[in-house]
């Protein structure tokens, strides 16, 4: 998973926060879809959103000191709640950052700027 940005439109510097990324995209003219995450329509796609989930410290399973996954669920508690709130906040009508209408074909459409 990776963040892909068009350096010709938003510059060479990668954003360091979610808000900075949205701001950079909007300033470049991406008002309709400043961020696009493939969601596989209403079926959902946890794989594509997993990097966001783990950025909150909420992996599906906890890893031990060797990096191996344990059977302990890691996406609960405060970190999991914070991630769920983030999804809720950014999935509200009007933000458009997360939508169940972003299927494979939509995520590969050219985005028009301006």
Short mmCIF file of N, CA and C in Angstrom, two decimals:
data_model
loop_
_atom_site.label_atom_id
_atom_site.label_comp_id
_atom_site.label_asym_id
_atom_site.label_seq_id
_atom_site.Cartn_x
_atom_site.Cartn_y
_atom_site.Cartn_z
N UNK A 1 0.85 -1.16 0.00
CA UNK A 1 0.00 0.00 0.00
C UNK A 1 0.91 1.24 0.00
N UNK A 2 0.47 2.24 -0.71
CA UNK A 2 1.29 3.44 -0.81
C UNK A 2 0.41 4.65 -1.06
N UNK A 3 0.92 5.79 -0.66
CA UNK A 3 0.30 7.06 -1.01
C UNK A 3 0.92 7.51 -2.32
N UNK A 4 0.09 7.74 -3.31
CA UNK A 4 0.58 8.20 -4.60
C UNK A 4 0.13 9.64 -4.77
N UNK A 5 1.09 10.51 -5.08
CA UNK A 5 0.74 11.90 -5.30
C UNK A 5 1.36 12.38 -6.60
N UNK A 6 0.69 13.29 -7.25
CA UNK A 6 1.18 13.87 -8.49
C UNK A 6 2.02 15.09 -8.12
N UNK A 7 3.34 14.94 -8.17
CA UNK A 7 4.25 16.00 -7.77
C UNK A 7 4.10 17.25 -8.63
N UNK A 8 3.66 17.09 -9.87
CA UNK A 8 3.44 18.26 -10.73
C UNK A 8 2.30 19.12 -10.20
N UNK A 9 1.37 18.51 -9.49
CA UNK A 9 0.22 19.24 -8.98
C UNK A 9 0.34 19.67 -7.52
N UNK A 10 0.96 18.83 -6.69
CA UNK A 10 1.01 19.14 -5.25
C UNK A 10 2.43 19.33 -4.73
N UNK A 11 3.43 19.20 -5.57
CA UNK A 11 4.80 19.39 -5.14
C UNK A 11 5.47 18.08 -4.76
N UNK A 12 6.77 18.17 -4.49
CA UNK A 12 7.59 16.99 -4.20
C UNK A 12 7.51 16.53 -2.75
N UNK A 13 7.09 17.40 -1.86
CA UNK A 13 7.08 17.06 -0.44
C UNK A 13 5.83 16.27 -0.09
N UNK A 14 6.03 15.10 0.49
CA UNK A 14 4.91 14.27 0.90
C UNK A 14 4.29 14.84 2.18
N UNK A 15 2.98 14.78 2.31
CA UNK A 15 2.34 15.26 3.53
C UNK A 15 2.71 14.37 4.71
N UNK A 16 2.69 14.94 5.90
CA UNK A 16 3.02 14.15 7.09
C UNK A 16 1.80 13.87 7.95
N UNK A 17 0.69 14.51 7.66
CA UNK A 17 -0.54 14.26 8.40
C UNK A 17 -1.71 14.13 7.43
N UNK A 18 -2.79 13.58 7.91
CA UNK A 18 -4.01 13.45 7.12
C UNK A 18 -4.50 14.83 6.69
N UNK A 19 -4.59 15.76 7.64
CA UNK A 19 -5.10 17.09 7.33
C UNK A 19 -4.22 17.82 6.32
N UNK A 20 -2.91 17.64 6.44
CA UNK A 20 -2.00 18.26 5.47
C UNK A 20 -2.22 17.68 4.07
N UNK A 21 -2.44 16.39 3.98
CA UNK A 21 -2.68 15.76 2.68
C UNK A 21 -3.96 16.30 2.04
N UNK A 22 -5.02 16.37 2.82
CA UNK A 22 -6.29 16.88 2.30
C UNK A 22 -6.13 18.33 1.87
N UNK A 23 -5.45 19.13 2.67
CA UNK A 23 -5.23 20.54 2.36
C UNK A 23 -4.43 20.71 1.07
N UNK A 24 -3.36 19.93 0.92
CA UNK A 24 -2.53 20.01 -0.29
C UNK A 24 -3.36 19.67 -1.53
N UNK A 25 -4.17 18.64 -1.44
CA UNK A 25 -4.99 18.22 -2.57
C UNK A 25 -6.03 19.28 -2.91
N UNK A 26 -6.67 19.84 -1.90
CA UNK A 26 -7.68 20.87 -2.15
C UNK A 26 -7.05 22.13 -2.76
N UNK A 27 -5.86 22.51 -2.26
CA UNK A 27 -5.16 23.68 -2.81
C UNK A 27 -4.76 23.46 -4.27
N UNK A 28 -4.53 22.19 -4.64
CA UNK A 28 -4.17 21.87 -6.03
C UNK A 28 -5.39 21.77 -6.93
N UNK A 29 -6.57 21.88 -6.35
CA UNK A 29 -7.78 21.85 -7.16
C UNK A 29 -8.58 20.57 -7.10
N UNK A 30 -8.18 19.63 -6.26
CA UNK A 30 -8.91 18.37 -6.11
C UNK A 30 -10.04 18.54 -5.11
N UNK A 31 -11.01 19.34 -5.45
CA UNK A 31 -12.09 19.61 -4.51
C UNK A 31 -13.09 18.47 -4.44
N UNK A 32 -13.30 17.79 -5.56
CA UNK A 32 -14.29 16.72 -5.60
C UNK A 32 -13.82 15.49 -4.84
N UNK A 33 -12.58 15.05 -5.09
CA UNK A 33 -12.04 13.87 -4.42
C UNK A 33 -10.58 14.13 -4.04
N UNK A 34 -10.34 14.84 -2.94
CA UNK A 34 -8.95 15.13 -2.57
C UNK A 34 -8.20 13.89 -2.11
N UNK A 35 -8.93 12.83 -1.78
CA UNK A 35 -8.32 11.58 -1.35
C UNK A 35 -9.21 10.46 -1.86
N UNK A 36 -8.62 9.41 -2.37
CA UNK A 36 -9.40 8.30 -2.89
C UNK A 36 -8.86 7.00 -2.29
N UNK A 37 -9.74 6.25 -1.66
CA UNK A 37 -9.39 4.96 -1.10
C UNK A 37 -10.33 3.92 -1.70
N UNK A 38 -9.75 2.93 -2.35
CA UNK A 38 -10.56 1.85 -2.92
C UNK A 38 -11.27 1.12 -1.79
N UNK A 39 -12.60 1.05 -1.86
CA UNK A 39 -13.37 0.40 -0.81
C UNK A 39 -14.11 -0.85 -1.27
N UNK A 40 -14.04 -1.19 -2.54
CA UNK A 40 -14.73 -2.35 -3.09
C UNK A 40 -16.24 -2.22 -2.93
N UNK A 41 -16.72 -1.01 -3.13
CA UNK A 41 -18.16 -0.78 -3.04
C UNK A 41 -18.71 -1.12 -1.67
N UNK A 42 -19.92 -1.61 -1.61
CA UNK A 42 -20.54 -1.92 -0.33
C UNK A 42 -19.99 -3.18 0.32
N UNK A 43 -19.20 -3.97 -0.42
CA UNK A 43 -18.61 -5.18 0.14
C UNK A 43 -17.50 -4.85 1.13
N UNK A 44 -16.88 -3.69 0.97
CA UNK A 44 -15.78 -3.31 1.86
C UNK A 44 -14.47 -3.91 1.43
N UNK A 45 -13.38 -3.33 1.91
CA UNK A 45 -12.05 -3.82 1.58
C UNK A 45 -11.10 -3.46 2.72
N UNK A 46 -11.03 -4.30 3.72
CA UNK A 46 -10.15 -4.06 4.85
C UNK A 46 -8.68 -4.04 4.48
N UNK A 47 -8.31 -4.75 3.43
CA UNK A 47 -6.91 -4.80 3.00
C UNK A 47 -6.41 -3.41 2.62
N UNK A 48 -7.18 -2.71 1.79
CA UNK A 48 -6.74 -1.40 1.32
C UNK A 48 -6.71 -0.34 2.42
N UNK A 49 -7.53 -0.51 3.43
CA UNK A 49 -7.55 0.48 4.52
C UNK A 49 -6.67 0.07 5.69
N UNK A 50 -6.04 -1.09 5.63
CA UNK A 50 -5.24 -1.58 6.75
C UNK A 50 -4.09 -0.65 7.14
N UNK A 51 -3.39 -0.02 6.18
CA UNK A 51 -2.35 0.93 6.60
C UNK A 51 -2.91 2.07 7.47
N UNK A 52 -4.10 2.55 7.14
CA UNK A 52 -4.73 3.57 7.99
C UNK A 52 -5.02 3.00 9.38
N UNK A 53 -5.56 1.80 9.40
CA UNK A 53 -5.90 1.17 10.67
C UNK A 53 -4.67 1.02 11.56
N UNK A 54 -3.58 0.52 10.99
CA UNK A 54 -2.39 0.31 11.81
C UNK A 54 -1.73 1.62 12.20
N UNK A 55 -1.97 2.69 11.45
CA UNK A 55 -1.39 3.99 11.84
C UNK A 55 -2.00 4.48 13.15
N UNK A 56 -3.14 3.93 13.53
CA UNK A 56 -3.75 4.26 14.81
C UNK A 56 -3.27 3.34 15.92
N UNK A 57 -2.39 2.39 15.58
CA UNK A 57 -1.92 1.44 16.57
C UNK A 57 -2.93 0.35 16.85
N UNK A 58 -3.74 0.02 15.83
CA UNK A 58 -4.81 -0.96 15.99
C UNK A 58 -4.71 -2.08 14.96
N UNK A 59 -3.63 -2.88 14.99
CA UNK A 59 -3.52 -3.98 14.04
C UNK A 59 -4.55 -5.05 14.38
N UNK A 60 -4.85 -5.91 13.42
CA UNK A 60 -5.80 -6.99 13.69
C UNK A 60 -5.25 -7.88 14.81
N UNK A 61 -3.99 -8.29 14.70
CA UNK A 61 -3.37 -9.10 15.74
C UNK A 61 -2.09 -8.42 16.25
N UNK A 62 -1.83 -8.59 17.51
CA UNK A 62 -0.62 -8.06 18.16
C UNK A 62 0.58 -8.88 17.69
N UNK A 63 1.71 -8.21 17.52
CA UNK A 63 2.95 -8.89 17.16
C UNK A 63 3.82 -9.03 18.40
N UNK A 64 4.58 -10.12 18.48
CA UNK A 64 5.51 -10.29 19.58
C UNK A 64 6.84 -9.61 19.25
N UNK A 65 7.82 -9.74 20.14
CA UNK A 65 9.10 -9.04 19.95
C UNK A 65 9.85 -9.49 18.70
N UNK A 66 9.55 -10.69 18.18
CA UNK A 66 10.22 -11.16 16.95
C UNK A 66 9.51 -10.67 15.70
N UNK A 67 8.33 -10.04 15.86
CA UNK A 67 7.57 -9.57 14.72
C UNK A 67 6.50 -10.55 14.27
N UNK A 68 6.45 -11.72 14.91
CA UNK A 68 5.44 -12.72 14.56
C UNK A 68 4.10 -12.32 15.18
N UNK A 69 3.05 -12.65 14.46
CA UNK A 69 1.71 -12.35 14.97
C UNK A 69 1.32 -13.35 16.04
N UNK A 70 0.65 -12.85 17.05
CA UNK A 70 0.11 -13.70 18.11
C UNK A 70 -1.38 -13.90 17.85
N UNK A 71 -2.06 -14.59 18.73
CA UNK A 71 -3.50 -14.77 18.61
C UNK A 71 -4.26 -13.66 19.33
N UNK A 72 -3.53 -12.74 19.96
CA UNK A 72 -4.17 -11.63 20.69
C UNK A 72 -4.67 -10.58 19.70
N UNK A 73 -5.95 -10.27 19.80
CA UNK A 73 -6.55 -9.26 18.93
C UNK A 73 -6.03 -7.89 19.35
N UNK A 74 -5.59 -7.09 18.36
CA UNK A 74 -4.98 -5.80 18.65
C UNK A 74 -5.80 -4.60 18.24
N UNK A 75 -6.97 -4.81 17.65
CA UNK A 75 -7.70 -3.66 17.11
C UNK A 75 -8.78 -3.15 18.04
N UNK A 76 -8.77 -3.59 19.26
CA UNK A 76 -9.75 -3.10 20.22
C UNK A 76 -9.21 -1.96 21.04
N UNK A 77 -9.89 -1.63 22.10
CA UNK A 77 -9.42 -0.61 23.02
C UNK A 77 -9.45 0.79 22.42
N UNK A 78 -8.70 1.68 23.05
CA UNK A 78 -8.68 3.09 22.63
C UNK A 78 -8.20 3.28 21.20
N UNK A 79 -7.17 2.53 20.78
CA UNK A 79 -6.65 2.67 19.42
C UNK A 79 -7.69 2.25 18.39
N UNK A 80 -8.36 1.15 18.63
CA UNK A 80 -9.40 0.69 17.72
C UNK A 80 -10.58 1.64 17.69
N UNK A 81 -10.93 2.17 18.86
CA UNK A 81 -12.03 3.14 18.92
C UNK A 81 -11.67 4.42 18.17
N UNK A 82 -10.42 4.86 18.29
CA UNK A 82 -9.98 6.07 17.59
C UNK A 82 -10.04 5.86 16.08
N UNK A 83 -9.64 4.68 15.62
CA UNK A 83 -9.70 4.37 14.18
C UNK A 83 -11.16 4.33 13.71
N UNK A 84 -12.02 3.69 14.48
CA UNK A 84 -13.44 3.63 14.12
C UNK A 84 -14.04 5.03 14.06
N UNK A 85 -13.67 5.89 14.99
CA UNK A 85 -14.18 7.27 14.99
C UNK A 85 -13.67 8.02 13.77
N UNK A 86 -12.41 7.80 13.41
CA UNK A 86 -11.83 8.41 12.22
C UNK A 86 -12.60 8.01 10.97
N UNK A 87 -12.91 6.72 10.83
CA UNK A 87 -13.70 6.25 9.69
C UNK A 87 -15.08 6.87 9.70
N UNK A 88 -15.68 6.93 10.85
CA UNK A 88 -17.01 7.52 10.96
C UNK A 88 -16.98 9.00 10.57
N UNK A 89 -16.03 9.74 11.13
CA UNK A 89 -15.93 11.18 10.85
C UNK A 89 -15.68 11.45 9.37
N UNK A 90 -14.84 10.64 8.75
CA UNK A 90 -14.48 10.88 7.35
C UNK A 90 -15.40 10.17 6.37
N UNK A 91 -16.37 9.45 6.88
CA UNK A 91 -17.35 8.79 6.03
C UNK A 91 -18.69 9.49 6.05
N UNK A 92 -18.79 10.56 6.83
CA UNK A 92 -20.03 11.31 6.91
C UNK A 92 -20.34 11.98 5.59
N UNK A 93 -21.61 12.11 5.30
CA UNK A 93 -22.04 12.80 4.08
C UNK A 93 -21.41 14.18 4.05
N UNK A 94 -20.88 14.54 2.91
CA UNK A 94 -20.27 15.86 2.76
C UNK A 94 -18.76 15.83 2.73
N UNK A 95 -18.12 14.85 3.38
CA UNK A 95 -16.66 14.81 3.32
C UNK A 95 -16.19 14.09 2.07
N UNK A 96 -16.84 12.96 1.73
CA UNK A 96 -16.51 12.23 0.52
C UNK A 96 -15.19 11.51 0.54
N UNK A 97 -14.48 11.50 1.67
CA UNK A 97 -13.17 10.83 1.70
C UNK A 97 -13.31 9.32 1.67
N UNK A 98 -14.32 8.80 2.36
CA UNK A 98 -14.60 7.37 2.33
C UNK A 98 -16.02 7.19 1.83
N UNK A 99 -16.19 6.32 0.87
CA UNK A 99 -17.49 6.13 0.28
C UNK A 99 -17.63 4.70 -0.18
N UNK A 100 -18.82 4.14 -0.04
CA UNK A 100 -19.02 2.77 -0.53
C UNK A 100 -19.29 2.74 -2.03
N UNK A 101 -19.10 3.86 -2.71
CA UNK A 101 -19.25 3.89 -4.16
C UNK A 101 -17.90 3.80 -4.87
N UNK A 102 -16.82 3.67 -4.13
CA UNK A 102 -15.49 3.60 -4.75
C UNK A 102 -15.13 2.14 -5.00
N UNK A 103 -15.53 1.67 -6.17
CA UNK A 103 -15.17 0.32 -6.58
C UNK A 103 -13.89 0.38 -7.41
N UNK A 104 -13.47 -0.75 -7.94
CA UNK A 104 -12.21 -0.79 -8.69
C UNK A 104 -12.22 0.15 -9.88
N UNK A 105 -13.30 0.14 -10.64
CA UNK A 105 -13.37 1.00 -11.83
C UNK A 105 -13.32 2.48 -11.46
N UNK A 106 -14.05 2.86 -10.43
CA UNK A 106 -14.06 4.26 -10.00
C UNK A 106 -12.68 4.68 -9.51
N UNK A 107 -12.01 3.82 -8.77
CA UNK A 107 -10.71 4.18 -8.22
C UNK A 107 -9.64 4.33 -9.30
N UNK A 108 -9.89 3.82 -10.49
CA UNK A 108 -8.94 3.93 -11.59
C UNK A 108 -9.33 4.96 -12.64
N UNK A 109 -10.41 5.71 -12.37
CA UNK A 109 -10.80 6.79 -13.28
C UNK A 109 -9.82 7.95 -13.18
N UNK A 110 -9.59 8.64 -14.28
CA UNK A 110 -8.78 9.86 -14.17
C UNK A 110 -9.55 10.89 -13.35
N UNK A 111 -8.85 11.60 -12.51
CA UNK A 111 -9.47 12.65 -11.69
C UNK A 111 -9.22 13.98 -12.37
N UNK A 112 -10.25 14.73 -12.53
CA UNK A 112 -10.14 16.06 -13.14
C UNK A 112 -9.86 17.09 -12.07
N UNK A 113 -8.93 17.96 -12.36
CA UNK A 113 -8.54 19.02 -11.43
C UNK A 113 -9.12 20.34 -11.87
N UNK A 114 -9.57 21.13 -10.86
CA UNK A 114 -10.02 22.50 -11.15
C UNK A 114 -11.41 22.67 -11.50
#
